């Protein structure tokens, strides 16, 4: 079998788990929080961008979704754009324009 050992471990990791789930998925209910910053890459190998878009839709204006137009599961250190957006949020709760994006960075130079 070809593929990453991480993927194989993730797939085989739940074999034998009970069928009943004690924490079923539910719609987001955000009532008291500062405006949230959600960041997601357009080509995430683990989670489709549509999942982030749906979670963002459920926040009903309580979050901003910033899309990194490249690939990867991690977004923070992909480019100056993603790093600056997150640093700004963590330091001052400043969010970028909702629906904005950061261009894909050169995988070699990061720029």
mmCIF file of C-alpha atoms in Angstrom, residues 66-111:
data_model
loop_
_atom_site.group_PDB
_atom_site.id
_atom_site.type_symbol
_atom_site.label_atom_id
_atom_site.label_comp_id
_atom_site.label_asym_id
_atom_site.label_seq_id
_atom_site.Cartn_x
_atom_site.Cartn_y
_atom_site.Cartn_z
ATOM 1 C CA UNK A 66 -9.165 34.103 5.182
ATOM 2 C CA UNK A 67 -8.231 31.612 2.460
ATOM 3 C CA UNK A 68 -4.647 30.713 1.620
ATOM 4 C CA UNK A 69 -4.779 29.975 -2.117
ATOM 5 C CA UNK A 70 -2.093 27.288 -1.968
ATOM 6 C CA UNK A 71 -1.762 23.772 -0.609
ATOM 7 C CA UNK A 72 -1.047 22.436 2.842
ATOM 8 C CA UNK A 73 -2.749 21.617 6.090
ATOM 9 C CA UNK A 74 -0.981 24.305 8.118
ATOM 10 C CA UNK A 75 -1.632 27.901 7.101
ATOM 11 C CA UNK A 76 0.128 30.195 9.578
ATOM 12 C CA UNK A 77 3.653 29.999 8.169
ATOM 13 C CA UNK A 78 2.814 29.649 4.455
ATOM 14 C CA UNK A 79 3.470 33.286 3.557
ATOM 15 C CA UNK A 80 3.991 36.773 4.952
ATOM 16 C CA UNK A 81 0.298 37.398 4.262
ATOM 17 C CA UNK A 82 -0.932 34.483 6.410
ATOM 18 C CA UNK A 83 1.603 35.095 9.184
ATOM 19 C CA UNK A 84 0.855 38.835 9.324
ATOM 20 C CA UNK A 85 -2.908 38.227 9.434
ATOM 21 C CA UNK A 86 -2.624 35.757 12.299
ATOM 22 C CA UNK A 87 -0.073 37.822 14.249
ATOM 23 C CA UNK A 88 -2.286 40.887 13.916
ATOM 24 C CA UNK A 89 -5.257 38.914 15.193
ATOM 25 C CA UNK A 90 -3.373 37.394 18.125
ATOM 26 C CA UNK A 91 -1.865 40.723 19.196
ATOM 27 C CA UNK A 92 -4.791 43.094 18.660
ATOM 28 C CA UNK A 93 -7.825 41.037 17.544
ATOM 29 C CA UNK A 94 -7.652 42.838 14.190
ATOM 30 C CA UNK A 95 -9.280 40.768 11.461
ATOM 31 C CA UNK A 96 -8.755 41.095 7.712
ATOM 32 C CA UNK A 97 -11.588 41.662 5.247
ATOM 33 C CA UNK A 98 -14.051 38.761 5.318
ATOM 34 C CA UNK A 99 -13.686 36.544 2.267
ATOM 35 C CA UNK A 100 -10.144 37.763 1.636
ATOM 36 C CA UNK A 101 -7.308 35.556 0.506
ATOM 37 C CA UNK A 102 -3.541 35.228 0.517
ATOM 38 C CA UNK A 103 -1.805 34.210 -2.677
ATOM 39 C CA UNK A 104 -0.067 30.841 -2.834
ATOM 40 C CA UNK A 105 3.598 31.182 -1.935
ATOM 41 C CA UNK A 106 6.552 29.667 -3.725
ATOM 42 C CA UNK A 107 7.176 26.395 -1.813
ATOM 43 C CA UNK A 108 10.931 26.924 -2.026
ATOM 44 C CA UNK A 109 11.264 30.567 -1.021
ATOM 45 C CA UNK A 110 8.019 30.957 0.916
ATOM 46 C CA UNK A 111 7.366 34.244 -0.876
#
